[in-house]
Amino acid sequence: MPARKRRSFTAEYKVEAAHRVIDTGRTIAEVARELGIDPGMLSVWVKDERRRVEAAAAIGDEPLSASERAELQALRKRVADQDKDIAFLKKASAYFAAMQNNRTGSN
């Protein structure tokens, strides 16, 4: 039997999954089933996130609200998209600069 490939999850995904349990009051099993992940793994994420929120509250920091987390995720995606656009534009400008140099050098 071939070995199963182990899935990995980003920190943002883990936090979002944990908050589906924390913010909505739904059960870990229900959310895990919805996301297609192991309930034990989600349980660890929920415990970790609750500890993080409690630690932040202990030092006077307010945890991000659901809308703030969604906004942060959207902004991160936007920055990543813009980084891709900038990389493409750099390559395109280098290409056209090289083309221009070839034209002026051949006269």
Short mmCIF file of N, CA and C in Angstrom, two decimals:
data_model
loop_
_atom_site.label_atom_id
_atom_site.label_comp_id
_atom_site.label_asym_id
_atom_site.label_seq_id
_atom_site.Cartn_x
_atom_site.Cartn_y
_atom_site.Cartn_z
N MET A 1 0.85 -1.18 0.00
CA MET A 1 0.00 0.00 0.00
C MET A 1 0.89 1.24 0.00
N PRO A 2 0.63 2.20 -0.91
CA PRO A 2 1.48 3.39 -0.95
C PRO A 2 1.27 4.28 0.27
N ALA A 3 2.33 4.96 0.66
CA ALA A 3 2.24 5.86 1.81
C ALA A 3 1.35 7.05 1.47
N ARG A 4 0.54 7.45 2.43
CA ARG A 4 -0.32 8.62 2.23
C ARG A 4 0.51 9.88 2.33
N LYS A 5 0.23 10.82 1.44
CA LYS A 5 0.93 12.09 1.49
C LYS A 5 0.35 12.91 2.63
N ARG A 6 1.22 13.46 3.44
CA ARG A 6 0.81 14.23 4.59
C ARG A 6 0.44 15.65 4.16
N ARG A 7 -0.74 16.09 4.55
CA ARG A 7 -1.19 17.43 4.22
C ARG A 7 -0.59 18.43 5.20
N SER A 8 -0.30 19.62 4.69
CA SER A 8 0.18 20.68 5.58
C SER A 8 -0.77 21.86 5.45
N PHE A 9 -0.88 22.62 6.52
CA PHE A 9 -1.82 23.74 6.58
C PHE A 9 -1.08 24.99 7.02
N THR A 10 -1.46 26.13 6.47
CA THR A 10 -0.85 27.39 6.85
C THR A 10 -1.36 27.81 8.23
N ALA A 11 -0.61 28.68 8.86
CA ALA A 11 -1.02 29.19 10.18
C ALA A 11 -2.37 29.91 10.07
N GLU A 12 -2.56 30.65 8.97
CA GLU A 12 -3.82 31.38 8.78
C GLU A 12 -4.99 30.41 8.69
N TYR A 13 -4.80 29.29 7.99
CA TYR A 13 -5.86 28.30 7.85
C TYR A 13 -6.22 27.71 9.22
N LYS A 14 -5.20 27.39 10.00
CA LYS A 14 -5.44 26.82 11.32
C LYS A 14 -6.22 27.77 12.21
N VAL A 15 -5.84 29.05 12.18
CA VAL A 15 -6.53 30.06 13.00
C VAL A 15 -7.98 30.20 12.54
N GLU A 16 -8.17 30.26 11.23
CA GLU A 16 -9.53 30.41 10.69
C GLU A 16 -10.39 29.20 11.05
N ALA A 17 -9.83 28.00 10.93
CA ALA A 17 -10.57 26.79 11.28
C ALA A 17 -10.92 26.79 12.77
N ALA A 18 -9.96 27.18 13.61
CA ALA A 18 -10.21 27.22 15.05
C ALA A 18 -11.32 28.21 15.37
N HIS A 19 -11.32 29.34 14.69
CA HIS A 19 -12.35 30.35 14.98
C HIS A 19 -13.72 29.95 14.46
N ARG A 20 -13.78 29.01 13.53
CA ARG A 20 -15.09 28.48 13.13
C ARG A 20 -15.73 27.77 14.31
N VAL A 21 -14.91 27.19 15.15
CA VAL A 21 -15.43 26.53 16.36
C VAL A 21 -15.67 27.56 17.45
N ILE A 22 -14.67 28.40 17.71
CA ILE A 22 -14.73 29.34 18.83
C ILE A 22 -15.83 30.38 18.65
N ASP A 23 -15.90 30.98 17.46
CA ASP A 23 -16.84 32.08 17.23
C ASP A 23 -18.28 31.62 17.05
N THR A 24 -18.48 30.42 16.50
CA THR A 24 -19.84 29.98 16.19
C THR A 24 -20.44 29.08 17.25
N GLY A 25 -19.59 28.51 18.13
CA GLY A 25 -20.11 27.60 19.14
C GLY A 25 -20.43 26.22 18.59
N ARG A 26 -20.06 25.95 17.33
CA ARG A 26 -20.29 24.64 16.75
C ARG A 26 -19.28 23.66 17.33
N THR A 27 -19.56 22.38 17.20
CA THR A 27 -18.67 21.37 17.76
C THR A 27 -17.45 21.18 16.87
N ILE A 28 -16.39 20.70 17.50
CA ILE A 28 -15.16 20.42 16.76
C ILE A 28 -15.43 19.37 15.69
N ALA A 29 -16.18 18.33 16.05
CA ALA A 29 -16.47 17.25 15.10
C ALA A 29 -17.22 17.78 13.88
N GLU A 30 -18.17 18.67 14.10
CA GLU A 30 -18.97 19.23 13.01
C GLU A 30 -18.10 20.05 12.06
N VAL A 31 -17.28 20.92 12.62
CA VAL A 31 -16.41 21.77 11.79
C VAL A 31 -15.36 20.92 11.08
N ALA A 32 -14.80 19.94 11.77
CA ALA A 32 -13.79 19.06 11.17
C ALA A 32 -14.39 18.30 9.98
N ARG A 33 -15.60 17.81 10.13
CA ARG A 33 -16.27 17.10 9.05
C ARG A 33 -16.49 18.03 7.86
N GLU A 34 -16.91 19.26 8.15
CA GLU A 34 -17.14 20.26 7.11
C GLU A 34 -15.85 20.57 6.33
N LEU A 35 -14.73 20.65 7.05
CA LEU A 35 -13.45 21.00 6.43
C LEU A 35 -12.70 19.78 5.89
N GLY A 36 -13.16 18.59 6.24
CA GLY A 36 -12.50 17.38 5.78
C GLY A 36 -11.16 17.13 6.45
N ILE A 37 -11.09 17.47 7.74
CA ILE A 37 -9.85 17.27 8.50
C ILE A 37 -10.15 16.43 9.73
N ASP A 38 -9.09 15.95 10.36
CA ASP A 38 -9.22 15.11 11.54
C ASP A 38 -9.68 15.94 12.75
N PRO A 39 -10.70 15.48 13.47
CA PRO A 39 -11.17 16.23 14.65
C PRO A 39 -10.10 16.43 15.71
N GLY A 40 -9.21 15.44 15.89
CA GLY A 40 -8.14 15.58 16.88
C GLY A 40 -7.19 16.71 16.53
N MET A 41 -6.90 16.84 15.24
CA MET A 41 -6.02 17.90 14.79
C MET A 41 -6.69 19.27 15.00
N LEU A 42 -7.97 19.37 14.65
CA LEU A 42 -8.70 20.61 14.85
C LEU A 42 -8.78 20.96 16.33
N SER A 43 -8.93 19.95 17.17
CA SER A 43 -8.98 20.18 18.62
C SER A 43 -7.69 20.84 19.11
N VAL A 44 -6.56 20.38 18.61
CA VAL A 44 -5.27 20.98 18.98
C VAL A 44 -5.23 22.44 18.53
N TRP A 45 -5.69 22.70 17.31
CA TRP A 45 -5.69 24.07 16.80
C TRP A 45 -6.58 24.98 17.64
N VAL A 46 -7.73 24.47 18.05
CA VAL A 46 -8.66 25.26 18.88
C VAL A 46 -8.03 25.56 20.23
N LYS A 47 -7.42 24.57 20.85
CA LYS A 47 -6.75 24.78 22.15
C LYS A 47 -5.64 25.82 22.02
N ASP A 48 -4.83 25.69 20.95
CA ASP A 48 -3.73 26.64 20.72
C ASP A 48 -4.26 28.06 20.53
N GLU A 49 -5.33 28.20 19.77
CA GLU A 49 -5.88 29.53 19.50
C GLU A 49 -6.52 30.11 20.76
N ARG A 50 -7.18 29.30 21.54
CA ARG A 50 -7.75 29.80 22.81
C ARG A 50 -6.65 30.28 23.75
N ARG A 51 -5.53 29.53 23.81
CA ARG A 51 -4.39 29.96 24.63
C ARG A 51 -3.82 31.28 24.12
N ARG A 52 -3.71 31.41 22.79
CA ARG A 52 -3.17 32.63 22.20
C ARG A 52 -4.07 33.83 22.52
N VAL A 53 -5.37 33.64 22.40
CA VAL A 53 -6.32 34.72 22.69
C VAL A 53 -6.26 35.10 24.17
N GLU A 54 -6.18 34.10 25.05
CA GLU A 54 -6.09 34.38 26.49
C GLU A 54 -4.80 35.10 26.84
N ALA A 55 -3.69 34.69 26.21
CA ALA A 55 -2.40 35.35 26.46
C ALA A 55 -2.44 36.80 26.00
N ALA A 56 -3.06 37.04 24.85
CA ALA A 56 -3.18 38.41 24.35
C ALA A 56 -4.04 39.25 25.29
N ALA A 57 -5.12 38.67 25.78
CA ALA A 57 -5.99 39.39 26.71
C ALA A 57 -5.27 39.69 28.02
N ALA A 58 -4.40 38.78 28.45
CA ALA A 58 -3.68 38.96 29.72
C ALA A 58 -2.74 40.16 29.67
N ILE A 59 -2.21 40.47 28.50
CA ILE A 59 -1.32 41.62 28.39
C ILE A 59 -2.03 42.85 27.85
N GLY A 60 -3.34 42.76 27.71
CA GLY A 60 -4.13 43.92 27.32
C GLY A 60 -4.37 44.06 25.83
N ASP A 61 -3.92 43.11 25.03
CA ASP A 61 -4.18 43.17 23.59
C ASP A 61 -5.55 42.57 23.29
N GLU A 62 -6.20 43.15 22.32
CA GLU A 62 -7.48 42.60 21.86
C GLU A 62 -7.21 41.70 20.66
N PRO A 63 -7.75 40.48 20.66
CA PRO A 63 -7.59 39.62 19.48
C PRO A 63 -8.37 40.19 18.30
N LEU A 64 -7.97 39.81 17.10
CA LEU A 64 -8.67 40.28 15.91
C LEU A 64 -10.09 39.74 15.88
N SER A 65 -11.01 40.57 15.44
CA SER A 65 -12.38 40.10 15.26
C SER A 65 -12.45 39.30 13.96
N ALA A 66 -13.57 38.64 13.75
CA ALA A 66 -13.74 37.84 12.53
C ALA A 66 -13.62 38.72 11.29
N SER A 67 -14.19 39.91 11.33
CA SER A 67 -14.12 40.80 10.16
C SER A 67 -12.69 41.31 9.95
N GLU A 68 -11.98 41.56 11.03
CA GLU A 68 -10.58 42.00 10.91
C GLU A 68 -9.70 40.88 10.35
N ARG A 69 -9.96 39.64 10.78
CA ARG A 69 -9.21 38.51 10.23
C ARG A 69 -9.49 38.35 8.74
N ALA A 70 -10.76 38.51 8.35
CA ALA A 70 -11.12 38.40 6.94
C ALA A 70 -10.46 39.51 6.13
N GLU A 71 -10.46 40.72 6.68
CA GLU A 71 -9.81 41.84 5.99
C GLU A 71 -8.31 41.60 5.86
N LEU A 72 -7.69 41.12 6.91
CA LEU A 72 -6.25 40.84 6.89
C LEU A 72 -5.94 39.79 5.83
N GLN A 73 -6.75 38.75 5.77
CA GLN A 73 -6.55 37.70 4.77
C GLN A 73 -6.70 38.26 3.36
N ALA A 74 -7.70 39.10 3.15
CA ALA A 74 -7.90 39.71 1.83
C ALA A 74 -6.73 40.62 1.46
N LEU A 75 -6.24 41.38 2.42
CA LEU A 75 -5.11 42.27 2.16
C LEU A 75 -3.83 41.49 1.85
N ARG A 76 -3.62 40.39 2.55
CA ARG A 76 -2.44 39.56 2.27
C ARG A 76 -2.52 38.98 0.86
N LYS A 77 -3.71 38.56 0.45
CA LYS A 77 -3.88 38.03 -0.90
C LYS A 77 -3.62 39.12 -1.92
N ARG A 78 -4.12 40.30 -1.65
CA ARG A 78 -3.92 41.44 -2.56
C ARG A 78 -2.44 41.78 -2.70
N VAL A 79 -1.72 41.79 -1.59
CA VAL A 79 -0.28 42.07 -1.63
C VAL A 79 0.44 40.99 -2.43
N ALA A 80 0.08 39.73 -2.23
CA ALA A 80 0.71 38.64 -2.98
C ALA A 80 0.44 38.80 -4.48
N ASP A 81 -0.78 39.16 -4.84
CA ASP A 81 -1.11 39.39 -6.25
C ASP A 81 -0.31 40.55 -6.82
N GLN A 82 -0.17 41.61 -6.04
CA GLN A 82 0.59 42.77 -6.50
C GLN A 82 2.07 42.44 -6.64
N ASP A 83 2.60 41.62 -5.74
CA ASP A 83 3.99 41.19 -5.85
C ASP A 83 4.21 40.41 -7.14
N LYS A 84 3.24 39.55 -7.51
CA LYS A 84 3.35 38.82 -8.78
C LYS A 84 3.32 39.78 -9.96
N ASP A 85 2.43 40.77 -9.90
CA ASP A 85 2.34 41.76 -10.98
C ASP A 85 3.65 42.53 -11.11
N ILE A 86 4.23 42.93 -10.01
CA ILE A 86 5.50 43.68 -10.03
C ILE A 86 6.61 42.82 -10.63
N ALA A 87 6.68 41.57 -10.24
CA ALA A 87 7.71 40.68 -10.79
C ALA A 87 7.54 40.53 -12.30
N PHE A 88 6.30 40.38 -12.75
CA PHE A 88 6.04 40.28 -14.19
C PHE A 88 6.45 41.57 -14.90
N LEU A 89 6.09 42.71 -14.35
CA LEU A 89 6.42 43.99 -14.99
C LEU A 89 7.93 44.22 -15.05
N LYS A 90 8.65 43.78 -14.02
CA LYS A 90 10.11 43.89 -14.05
C LYS A 90 10.69 43.06 -15.20
N LYS A 91 10.19 41.84 -15.37
CA LYS A 91 10.68 40.98 -16.44
C LYS A 91 10.32 41.57 -17.80
N ALA A 92 9.09 42.07 -17.91
CA ALA A 92 8.66 42.66 -19.18
C ALA A 92 9.48 43.89 -19.52
N SER A 93 9.75 44.75 -18.55
CA SER A 93 10.53 45.95 -18.83
C SER A 93 11.96 45.60 -19.19
N ALA A 94 12.54 44.58 -18.56
CA ALA A 94 13.88 44.14 -18.91
C ALA A 94 13.90 43.59 -20.34
N TYR A 95 12.88 42.84 -20.70
CA TYR A 95 12.79 42.29 -22.05
C TYR A 95 12.71 43.41 -23.08
N PHE A 96 11.83 44.37 -22.86
CA PHE A 96 11.68 45.46 -23.83
C PHE A 96 12.90 46.37 -23.87
N ALA A 97 13.57 46.53 -22.74
CA ALA A 97 14.81 47.31 -22.73
C ALA A 97 15.87 46.60 -23.56
N ALA A 98 15.95 45.28 -23.43
CA ALA A 98 16.91 44.51 -24.23
C ALA A 98 16.56 44.59 -25.71
N MET A 99 15.29 44.52 -26.03
CA MET A 99 14.85 44.64 -27.44
C MET A 99 15.22 46.02 -27.99
N GLN A 100 15.03 47.04 -27.21
CA GLN A 100 15.34 48.41 -27.64
C GLN A 100 16.85 48.55 -27.86
N ASN A 101 17.65 47.98 -26.96
CA ASN A 101 19.10 48.03 -27.11
C ASN A 101 19.56 47.29 -28.37
N ASN A 102 18.91 46.18 -28.70
CA ASN A 102 19.26 45.43 -29.90
C ASN A 102 18.94 46.23 -31.15
N ARG A 103 17.86 46.97 -31.16
CA ARG A 103 17.48 47.78 -32.32
C ARG A 103 18.44 48.94 -32.52
N THR A 104 18.77 49.62 -31.44
CA THR A 104 19.66 50.78 -31.57
C THR A 104 21.09 50.34 -31.86
N GLY A 105 21.49 49.18 -31.46
CA GLY A 105 22.83 48.67 -31.72
C GLY A 105 23.01 48.16 -33.12
N SER A 106 21.93 47.82 -33.83
CA SER A 106 22.04 47.25 -35.18
C SER A 106 22.05 48.32 -36.26
N ASN A 107 21.85 49.60 -35.94
CA ASN A 107 21.84 50.68 -36.95
C ASN A 107 23.18 51.10 -37.34
#
